[in-house]
Amino acid sequence: MAKQLGFLVDTEKCIGCFSCEMACKNEYQTEVKPRWRRVYQLREASLPYPERNFISLACHHCADPACLKVCPVGAYSKREDGIVLHDHARCIGCRLCTMACPYGAPQYNEKERRVEKCNLCYQKIDRNEEPACVAACPVGALQLIRDLNSFPEPSTVKELPGFPDITITRPSIRFVPPRAGVQMRRDV
Ligand code: SF4
Ligand code: SF4
């Protein structure tokens, strides 16, 4: 089975500090928008007190990427380690990938009239370093999974309530779910 890198997001550890999102922006000097990585607060409507759970999401480098299938100019490619790359120079800004991706990962840059997204810091991966977001997390809530095929799953889940149907693209992400109950992204 081919190797597949992925992200582990621990909702019990994440403190919503945005360090991962800021580290991504700093690494690639991106504009205020798009946001390749985004931190969301989770909500639990039935709890009588304010909840304190967050998740940090970016491209999921899916096993079966919808973005790659619809791009008319071949701007997307999938590496042997599973990273889904987007070639910014090749992109013509047609936005088909933004419509095909269930997770809103590819985002349109109005200024450049092209789409862009997380490339999982592949240059760092090639140097055996961690992605900028993972390295910046002060509490270990965001981790790199070197190969999902050999990742132990008992304490983790493949999706959270409100997460789009994972059978469409098979996203390469695992979550440590919140203990308090069924919590969803505030914006879902
Ligand atoms: S999350 Fe979206 S952009 Fe990323 S690989 Fe999957 S389908 Fe493509
Ligand atoms: S850096 Fe870590 S703790 Fe802070 S928002 Fe990102 S994942 Fe959560």
Coordinates of C-alpha atoms and ligand atoms in Angstrom, one line a residue:
M1 CA 0.0 0.0 0.0
A2 CA 1.3 3.5 -0.9
K3 CA 2.5 5.7 1.9
Q4 CA 0.2 8.5 3.1
L5 CA 1.2 11.4 5.2
G6 CA -1.5 13.1 7.3
F7 CA -2.3 15.4 10.2
L8 CA -3.4 14.4 13.7
V9 CA -5.6 17.1 15.4
D10 CA -6.1 16.7 19.2
T11 CA -9.3 18.7 20.2
E12 CA -8.5 18.1 23.9
K13 CA -5.1 19.7 23.7
C14 CA -5.8 22.6 21.3
I15 CA -6.1 25.9 23.1
G16 CA -7.1 28.0 20.0
C17 CA -4.0 30.1 20.1
F18 CA -3.7 30.4 16.3
S19 CA 0.1 29.8 16.4
C20 CA -0.3 27.1 13.7
E21 CA -2.2 29.5 11.4
M22 CA 0.3 32.3 12.0
A23 CA 3.3 30.1 11.4
C24 CA 1.8 29.1 8.1
K25 CA 1.3 32.7 7.1
N26 CA 4.8 33.6 8.3
E27 CA 6.4 30.7 6.4
Y28 CA 4.8 31.6 3.1
Q29 CA 4.2 35.3 3.6
T30 CA 0.6 35.0 2.5
E31 CA -2.0 37.8 2.5
V32 CA -4.6 38.1 5.2
K33 CA -6.8 36.0 2.9
P34 CA -6.6 33.2 1.8
R35 CA -5.9 31.3 5.0
W36 CA -4.3 27.9 4.1
R37 CA -4.7 26.7 7.7
R38 CA -7.7 27.8 9.8
V39 CA -8.5 27.4 13.5
Y40 CA -12.2 26.9 14.4
Q41 CA -14.0 26.8 17.7
L42 CA -16.2 23.9 18.4
R43 CA -19.6 24.3 20.0
E44 CA -21.8 22.0 22.0
A45 CA -25.3 23.4 22.1
S46 CA -26.5 21.2 25.0
L47 CA -23.7 22.1 27.4
P48 CA -24.7 24.7 30.2
Y49 CA -21.2 26.3 30.1
P50 CA -18.9 27.7 27.5
E51 CA -16.9 25.0 25.8
R52 CA -13.2 25.2 25.2
N53 CA -12.5 23.0 22.2
F54 CA -10.9 24.0 18.9
I55 CA -9.7 22.4 15.7
S56 CA -7.1 23.4 13.2
L57 CA -7.7 22.4 9.6
A58 CA -5.9 22.8 6.3
C59 CA -5.8 20.7 3.1
H60 CA -6.2 17.0 4.1
H61 CA -4.0 15.6 1.3
C62 CA -6.8 13.2 0.5
A63 CA -6.2 9.6 -0.7
D64 CA -8.6 10.3 -3.5
P65 CA -8.4 14.0 -4.1
A66 CA -11.3 15.6 -5.9
C67 CA -9.3 18.8 -6.7
L68 CA -6.8 16.8 -8.8
K69 CA -9.6 15.1 -10.8
V70 CA -11.3 18.3 -11.9
C71 CA -8.4 20.6 -12.7
P72 CA -8.3 21.1 -16.5
V73 CA -4.6 22.1 -16.6
G74 CA -3.1 19.5 -14.3
A75 CA -2.1 22.0 -11.6
Y76 CA -2.5 19.2 -9.0
S77 CA -0.3 16.2 -8.5
K78 CA 0.0 13.6 -5.7
R79 CA 3.5 12.6 -4.5
E80 CA 4.5 9.1 -3.5
D81 CA 4.3 10.1 0.1
G82 CA 0.6 11.2 -0.4
I83 CA 1.1 15.0 -0.3
V84 CA -1.3 16.7 -2.8
L85 CA 0.6 19.5 -4.4
H86 CA -0.9 22.6 -6.1
D87 CA 1.3 24.3 -8.8
H88 CA 0.4 27.9 -8.4
A89 CA 2.2 28.9 -11.7
R90 CA 0.1 26.5 -13.7
C91 CA -3.2 27.5 -12.2
I92 CA -5.5 29.5 -14.4
G93 CA -7.9 30.5 -11.6
C94 CA -11.0 28.7 -13.0
R95 CA -12.0 27.7 -9.4
L96 CA -13.3 24.2 -10.3
C97 CA -11.2 22.8 -7.5
T98 CA -12.7 25.1 -5.0
M99 CA -16.1 23.7 -6.0
A100 CA -15.0 20.1 -6.0
C101 CA -13.1 20.0 -2.6
P102 CA -15.6 19.2 0.2
Y103 CA -13.3 20.9 2.7
G104 CA -12.8 24.4 1.3
A105 CA -9.0 23.9 1.2
P106 CA -8.2 25.5 -2.2
Q107 CA -9.0 29.2 -1.9
Y108 CA -9.1 31.9 -4.6
N109 CA -6.6 34.7 -4.3
E110 CA -8.4 37.8 -5.7
K111 CA -5.2 39.7 -6.2
E112 CA -3.4 37.0 -8.1
R113 CA -6.5 35.5 -9.7
R114 CA -5.3 32.0 -8.9
V115 CA -6.1 29.4 -6.3
E116 CA -3.7 28.4 -3.6
K117 CA -3.6 25.9 -0.7
C118 CA -1.4 24.1 1.8
N119 CA 1.3 21.9 0.2
L120 CA 2.2 20.4 3.6
C121 CA 5.6 22.1 3.6
Y122 CA 6.9 19.5 1.3
Q123 CA 10.3 21.2 1.2
K124 CA 10.6 20.7 5.0
I125 CA 9.3 17.1 4.7
D126 CA 12.1 16.4 2.2
R127 CA 14.6 17.6 4.8
N128 CA 13.0 15.4 7.4
E129 CA 11.6 18.4 9.3
E130 CA 8.1 19.1 10.6
P131 CA 5.7 21.4 8.8
A132 CA 5.7 25.0 10.1
C133 CA 2.2 24.6 11.7
V134 CA 3.1 21.4 13.5
A135 CA 6.5 22.9 14.7
A136 CA 4.7 26.0 16.0
C137 CA 2.0 24.3 18.1
P138 CA 3.0 24.9 21.8
V139 CA 0.9 22.0 23.2
G140 CA 1.3 19.2 20.6
A141 CA -2.3 19.5 19.5
L142 CA -1.3 19.3 15.8
Q143 CA 1.0 16.5 14.7
L144 CA 2.3 15.0 11.5
I145 CA 1.4 11.4 10.9
R146 CA 4.3 10.0 8.9
D147 CA 2.2 7.1 7.4
L148 CA -1.5 6.7 8.0
N149 CA -1.4 3.1 6.9
S150 CA 0.6 2.2 10.0
F151 CA -1.1 4.7 12.4
P152 CA -2.7 3.2 15.5
E153 CA -6.4 4.3 15.6
P154 CA -8.0 3.2 18.8
S155 CA -8.1 6.7 20.5
T156 CA -8.7 8.6 17.3
V157 CA -11.6 9.1 14.9
K158 CA -11.7 9.8 11.2
E159 CA -14.3 12.5 11.4
L160 CA -16.2 14.8 13.7
P161 CA -19.9 15.8 13.6
G162 CA -20.5 18.1 10.7
F163 CA -17.4 16.9 8.8
P164 CA -18.2 16.4 5.1
D165 CA -18.7 12.7 3.9
I166 CA -15.2 11.2 4.2
T167 CA -16.0 8.6 1.5
I168 CA -15.8 11.2 -1.2
T169 CA -12.1 12.0 -1.1
R170 CA -10.8 9.9 1.9
P171 CA -9.1 12.8 3.8
S172 CA -5.7 12.1 5.5
I173 CA -6.6 13.4 8.9
R174 CA -7.4 11.9 12.3
F175 CA -8.9 13.5 15.4
V176 CA -8.7 13.0 19.1
P177 CA -12.4 13.9 19.7
P178 CA -13.7 16.2 22.5
R179 CA -14.6 14.3 25.7
A180 CA -17.5 16.5 26.5
G181 CA -19.9 15.2 23.8
V182 CA -21.0 15.9 20.3
Q183 CA -19.3 19.1 19.3
M184 CA -19.4 20.8 15.9
R185 CA -17.6 23.6 14.2
R186 CA -19.3 27.0 15.1
D187 CA -19.6 27.9 11.4
V188 CA -21.2 24.6 10.2
Ligands
SF4_1 S1 -8.7 18.5 1.0 FE1 -9.5 19.3 -0.9 S2 -7.8 20.3 -1.9 FE2 -7.0 19.0 -0.3 S3 -6.5 17.1 -1.3 FE3 -8.6 16.9 -0.5 S4 -9.9 17.4 -2.2 FE4 -7.8 18.2 -2.7
SF4_2 S1 -0.9 26.0 17.6 FE1 -1.7 24.1 18.5 S2 -2.9 24.9 20.3 FE2 -2.6 26.7 19.0 S3 -4.4 26.8 17.7 FE3 -2.9 25.6 16.5 S4 -3.3 23.4 17.1 FE4 -4.4 24.7 18.6

